[in-house]
XYZ file of C-alpha atoms in Angstrom:
398
model
C 132.986 5.231 170.772
C 135.234 4.156 167.921
C 134.999 6.201 164.735
C 135.904 4.472 161.497
C 135.420 5.070 157.797
C 133.261 2.951 155.566
C 134.971 0.566 153.188
C 136.480 2.132 150.080
C 136.347 0.634 146.624
C 139.902 -0.639 146.977
C 139.091 -2.338 150.299
C 136.253 -4.599 149.229
C 136.822 -7.206 151.938
C 137.317 -4.759 154.809
C 140.918 -5.645 155.648
C 141.397 -2.229 157.272
C 138.714 -3.138 159.832
C 140.000 -6.667 160.359
C 143.436 -5.408 161.359
C 142.115 -3.065 164.065
C 142.465 -4.393 167.606
C 141.225 -1.502 169.765
C 137.583 -2.082 170.679
C 137.459 -5.403 168.824
C 135.951 -8.576 170.285
C 138.221 -10.770 168.160
C 141.104 -11.118 170.668
C 138.787 -12.332 173.430
C 136.917 -14.630 171.064
C 140.151 -16.162 169.762
C 141.221 -16.900 173.335
C 137.885 -18.581 173.980
C 137.869 -20.645 170.755
C 141.529 -21.739 170.700
C 141.217 -24.292 173.578
C 138.218 -25.853 171.841
C 140.206 -26.233 168.630
C 143.077 -27.869 170.515
C 140.633 -30.227 172.225
C 139.191 -31.178 168.828
C 142.657 -32.210 167.662
C 143.228 -34.326 170.776
C 139.855 -36.048 170.418
C 140.464 -36.742 166.743
C 143.848 -38.310 167.511
C 142.489 -40.738 170.130
C 138.813 -41.352 169.221
C 138.429 -40.796 165.510
C 138.577 -44.509 164.712
C 135.933 -45.395 167.288
C 132.656 -46.533 165.755
C 129.729 -44.355 166.744
C 126.213 -43.530 165.598
C 127.215 -40.441 163.633
C 123.726 -39.574 162.403
C 122.130 -39.462 165.847
C 125.001 -37.513 167.376
C 125.146 -34.979 164.551
C 121.387 -34.324 164.660
C 121.441 -33.722 168.412
C 124.491 -31.491 168.079
C 122.982 -29.405 165.280
C 119.776 -28.942 167.276
C 121.723 -27.696 170.272
C 123.761 -25.344 168.074
C 120.600 -23.910 166.515
C 119.066 -23.129 169.919
C 122.292 -21.556 171.142
C 122.653 -19.457 167.994
C 119.082 -18.187 168.317
C 119.579 -17.123 171.949
C 122.903 -15.440 171.181
C 121.530 -13.448 168.256
C 118.486 -12.458 170.325
C 120.719 -11.055 173.058
C 122.768 -9.127 170.515
C 119.662 -7.585 168.968
C 118.430 -6.542 172.393
C 121.857 -5.079 173.249
C 121.917 -3.036 170.034
C 118.437 -1.706 170.778
C 119.638 -0.562 174.200
C 122.725 1.039 172.658
C 120.719 2.935 170.029
C 118.138 4.020 172.603
C 120.906 5.423 174.796
C 122.380 7.408 171.910
C 118.942 8.751 170.967
C 118.106 9.835 174.504
C 121.427 11.632 174.980
C 120.902 13.539 171.749
C 117.382 14.522 172.733
C 118.437 15.707 176.187
C 121.169 17.950 174.843
C 118.905 19.293 172.104
C 116.007 20.022 174.449
C 118.059 21.789 177.088
C 120.051 23.822 174.593
C 116.875 24.777 172.752
C 115.289 25.913 176.014
C 118.371 27.957 176.899
C 118.448 29.519 173.451
C 114.772 30.466 173.772
C 115.451 32.183 177.086
C 118.248 34.196 175.489
C 115.827 35.280 172.762
C 113.189 36.256 175.345
C 115.563 38.651 177.143
C 114.628 42.313 177.270
C 116.377 44.752 174.907
C 115.854 47.792 177.113
C 119.034 49.645 178.003
C 118.147 49.895 181.703
C 117.877 46.087 181.824
C 121.173 45.394 180.061
C 123.161 44.611 183.205
C 120.434 42.357 184.602
C 120.142 40.531 181.279
C 123.879 39.795 181.179
C 123.752 38.612 184.791
C 120.826 36.301 183.989
C 122.538 34.836 180.921
C 125.813 34.194 182.715
C 124.022 32.490 185.589
C 121.775 30.444 183.288
C 124.537 28.876 181.181
C 126.418 27.834 184.326
C 123.331 26.127 185.734
C 122.568 24.360 182.445
C 126.162 23.105 182.200
C 125.909 21.820 185.776
C 122.543 20.215 185.018
C 123.867 18.332 181.993
C 126.948 17.196 183.928
C 124.789 15.938 186.803
C 122.590 14.089 184.316
C 125.596 12.347 182.742
C 126.920 11.380 186.164
C 123.508 9.956 187.018
C 123.407 7.619 183.999
C 127.131 6.876 183.611
C 128.672 3.591 184.713
C 132.347 4.600 184.801
C 135.248 4.240 187.189
C 135.785 8.024 187.190
C 132.705 10.077 186.340
C 134.524 13.366 185.699
C 133.080 15.854 183.193
C 133.947 19.416 182.262
C 131.635 22.208 183.402
C 131.637 25.958 182.983
C 133.286 27.787 185.850
C 130.994 28.138 188.849
C 132.773 31.184 190.269
C 130.110 33.681 191.323
C 127.513 31.155 192.486
C 126.779 31.399 196.191
C 129.054 28.926 198.071
C 126.259 27.784 200.376
C 124.254 26.705 197.351
C 127.160 24.673 195.955
C 127.642 23.096 199.373
C 123.973 22.157 199.384
C 124.487 20.423 196.025
C 127.440 18.490 197.435
C 125.325 17.254 200.312
C 122.629 15.952 197.955
C 124.666 14.312 195.209
C 121.986 11.852 194.114
C 119.362 14.593 193.697
C 121.522 17.143 191.874
C 119.498 17.008 188.651
C 116.232 17.809 190.386
C 117.764 20.561 192.526
C 119.391 22.242 189.525
C 116.160 21.967 187.549
C 114.309 23.708 190.394
C 116.951 26.448 190.527
C 116.606 27.078 186.792
C 112.812 27.217 186.982
C 112.946 29.626 189.930
C 115.485 31.796 188.090
C 113.180 31.975 185.071
C 110.196 33.049 187.151
C 112.200 35.701 189.028
C 113.602 37.047 185.755
C 110.141 37.321 184.267
C 108.872 39.112 187.356
C 111.608 41.789 187.262
C 111.324 42.351 183.516
C 114.495 40.603 182.354
C 112.372 38.252 180.259
C 109.936 40.208 178.093
C 108.013 37.275 176.585
C 104.495 36.525 177.871
C 103.899 33.627 180.243
C 102.307 31.250 177.688
C 105.409 31.528 175.530
C 107.809 30.972 178.432
C 105.846 27.884 179.494
C 107.344 26.080 176.502
C 110.773 26.411 178.123
C 109.527 24.587 181.217
C 108.242 21.796 178.990
C 111.637 21.432 177.316
C 113.498 21.220 180.636
C 110.902 18.847 182.069
C 111.026 16.541 179.059
C 114.812 16.414 179.386
C 114.487 15.177 182.977
C 112.027 12.497 181.815
C 114.521 11.355 179.188
C 117.224 11.167 181.850
C 115.059 8.763 183.833
C 114.585 6.657 180.693
C 118.334 6.637 180.089
C 119.079 5.700 183.698
C 117.150 2.452 183.353
C 119.713 1.307 180.751
C 122.337 1.439 183.504
C 120.353 0.167 186.474
C 118.303 -2.514 184.662
C 120.827 -4.952 183.252
C 120.313 -8.033 181.109
C 118.208 -10.573 183.104
C 120.458 -12.811 185.184
C 118.735 -16.154 184.399
C 119.016 -15.443 180.693
C 122.694 -14.482 180.952
C 123.482 -17.478 183.176
C 121.805 -19.967 180.837
C 123.491 -18.490 177.801
C 126.910 -18.611 179.478
C 126.364 -22.258 180.436
C 125.398 -23.172 176.876
C 128.465 -21.402 175.477
C 130.768 -23.270 177.845
C 129.000 -26.510 176.989
C 129.353 -25.976 173.257
C 133.071 -25.231 173.654
C 133.400 -28.720 175.159
C 130.887 -30.721 173.119
C 131.750 -29.281 169.693
C 135.404 -30.473 169.795
C 134.302 -33.959 170.824
C 131.686 -34.238 168.074
C 134.005 -32.831 165.431
C 136.921 -35.013 166.500
C 134.779 -38.152 166.282
C 132.728 -37.489 163.145
C 135.105 -35.554 160.847
C 137.688 -37.753 159.131
C 140.349 -35.100 158.418
C 142.236 -33.544 161.322
C 142.561 -30.064 159.861
C 138.848 -29.884 159.036
C 137.902 -31.001 162.544
C 140.099 -28.320 164.116
C 138.999 -25.615 161.680
C 135.260 -26.249 161.975
C 135.486 -26.374 165.753
C 137.376 -23.102 165.920
C 135.007 -21.268 163.547
C 131.869 -22.518 165.297
C 133.002 -21.617 168.815
C 134.643 -18.379 167.655
C 131.458 -17.167 165.920
C 129.166 -17.853 168.861
C 131.479 -16.252 171.412
C 132.047 -13.234 169.133
C 128.317 -12.554 168.832
C 127.881 -12.882 172.584
C 130.888 -10.635 173.264
C 129.389 -7.965 171.012
C 126.235 -7.989 173.115
C 128.236 -7.721 176.329
C 130.229 -4.827 174.861
C 127.311 -2.602 173.816
C 124.410 -3.461 176.137
C 125.681 -0.879 178.694
C 126.224 2.212 176.485
C 127.186 4.661 179.272
C 130.423 3.046 180.387
C 134.049 3.890 179.643
C 134.801 1.069 177.194
C 136.072 1.835 173.718
C 132.669 1.154 172.116
C 130.554 3.079 174.631
C 128.996 6.452 173.909
C 131.334 9.494 174.090
C 129.802 11.145 177.145
C 132.778 13.450 177.687
C 132.462 14.759 174.132
C 128.740 15.395 174.663
C 129.468 17.530 177.730
C 132.292 19.454 176.051
C 130.156 20.186 173.001
C 127.279 21.493 175.108
C 129.694 23.813 176.952
C 130.884 25.059 173.573
C 127.311 25.781 172.493
C 126.513 27.586 175.739
C 129.587 29.786 175.390
C 128.539 30.509 171.818
C 125.194 31.837 173.062
C 126.993 34.449 175.156
C 128.611 36.042 172.093
C 127.017 39.253 170.855
C 127.186 38.018 167.261
C 125.027 35.041 168.190
C 122.362 36.957 170.102
C 121.825 39.739 167.568
C 121.188 38.910 163.885
C 123.019 41.062 161.335
C 121.204 43.927 159.645
C 119.672 43.357 156.233
C 119.210 45.752 153.334
C 117.382 45.204 150.052
C 117.027 47.332 146.942
C 113.517 48.506 146.148
C 113.880 47.276 142.575
C 114.180 43.730 143.907
C 110.822 43.855 145.688
C 108.241 41.544 144.165
C 110.903 39.437 142.477
C 112.220 35.989 143.195
C 115.622 35.479 144.796
C 118.443 33.861 142.872
C 120.467 30.920 144.114
C 124.171 30.394 144.668
C 126.098 27.147 144.894
C 128.001 27.034 148.186
C 130.723 24.441 148.626
C 131.810 23.063 151.985
C 135.007 25.141 152.158
C 133.498 28.341 150.748
C 133.231 31.573 152.724
C 129.891 33.328 153.077
C 131.695 36.646 153.403
C 133.040 36.232 149.870
C 129.493 36.115 148.510
C 128.697 39.754 149.379
C 130.160 43.181 148.713
C 131.658 45.025 151.681
C 132.271 48.513 150.302
C 133.698 50.118 153.493
C 136.317 47.364 153.691
C 136.971 47.346 149.922
C 135.754 43.785 149.565
C 134.213 42.477 146.345
C 131.855 39.523 146.242
C 133.075 36.167 144.925
C 136.685 37.122 145.420
C 137.777 33.506 145.756
C 135.425 32.216 143.010
C 134.276 29.383 145.259
C 130.642 30.212 144.658
C 129.301 29.544 141.170
C 126.051 30.964 139.861
C 123.603 28.593 138.220
C 123.062 30.156 134.740
C 120.074 28.010 133.778
C 118.122 28.971 136.871
C 118.921 32.645 136.462
C 117.762 32.596 132.837
C 114.439 31.083 133.845
C 114.212 33.525 136.753
C 114.784 36.458 134.411
C 111.986 35.322 132.119
C 109.586 34.874 135.054
C 110.410 38.334 136.390
C 109.784 39.930 133.017
C 106.418 38.170 132.737
C 105.515 39.262 136.268
C 106.462 42.837 135.459
C 104.212 42.852 132.381
C 101.255 41.597 134.432
C 101.865 44.190 137.149
C 102.087 46.984 134.557
C 98.838 45.754 133.036
C 97.115 45.763 136.431
C 98.359 49.306 137.129
C 97.065 50.480 133.745
C 93.577 49.062 134.366
C 93.511 50.653 137.795
C 94.444 54.042 136.336
C 91.754 53.777 133.650
C 89.142 52.832 136.210
C 90.100 55.851 138.311
C 89.740 58.175 135.308
C 86.260 56.870 134.517
C 87.402 54.710 131.605
C 86.006 51.311 130.720
C 86.418 48.577 133.279
C 88.267 45.382 132.352
C 85.011 43.413 132.402
C 83.549 45.587 129.611
C 86.383 45.083 127.141
């Protein structure tokens, strides 16, 4: 997939996009429209002086062009819908399977006697999930070389890997079954401490990911209907022949005949080429989805789960004087450091050392006033409670 920046204020007409060739349909469209423009010039030179019924010919030509334009735009809209659906499904699959894996990490037992078994379970799980995602991408991809990165499989029983090799088309379902069996065994031996109703959500996440894979696979196996594509191709070829003839006969000026022919044929072929480029989103063309990046990013997330800093949240301390009070806010810029917002006394670190974070004074002033008002009301409530305990008048009697 090609990444590009939106137009800046100094590039109002998008010249930076016009000059880019990689992934563009312009070169192919120019090659398809140039012969039509040349033919228009030849027809104008030999037949422009021939008397013809210009009104009848032009009406028929415009009607044909309208029908062709409608069919071409319809195909492009359908192709974009397929492209966007493919991107949505890939995002959902990665999110569901990573969320399920993260939940399993959170469900792991914290008992010391289970520490070794927990680490073994986590290491095995991330390898299976990486394999599952890779098998899913290979199932939906339409590439010459469907090669994706996976986490190292060293440690998995060789006979099991050989079994996967023998059933290449069913890898997703086999790996899903392995993961589900691993979860049940881990719950039985106490590695997973969450109750069964909670763990059942993990099965739903993995199962929904497999359903989404089947939906994504149809974008590869079910192509644009052949009769539709054949008819549209015939009409495009026909217009590249008829348009030069009509323009060469009806338009008086040579340069206008050539120009209008080129623009008409170029526009129609460009729209059709866009549809052909994006209607199969899981290929290896420049405009297809970045499947390799999706796999690499998931591996990065899985490795992140194995870190101790990810699995265990940091400790938190709060002064008793801050209880019952609202929390202030801090403005955090994109390049700011969270570590610079706190004091680290053992390491001789003072908060806001780089002055990237700025305190909002207006909010803090309002917060101070609210805290003072809250304190007065709490003191009043404590006073009434003390008087009631000493047998004094109740608040309702005063």
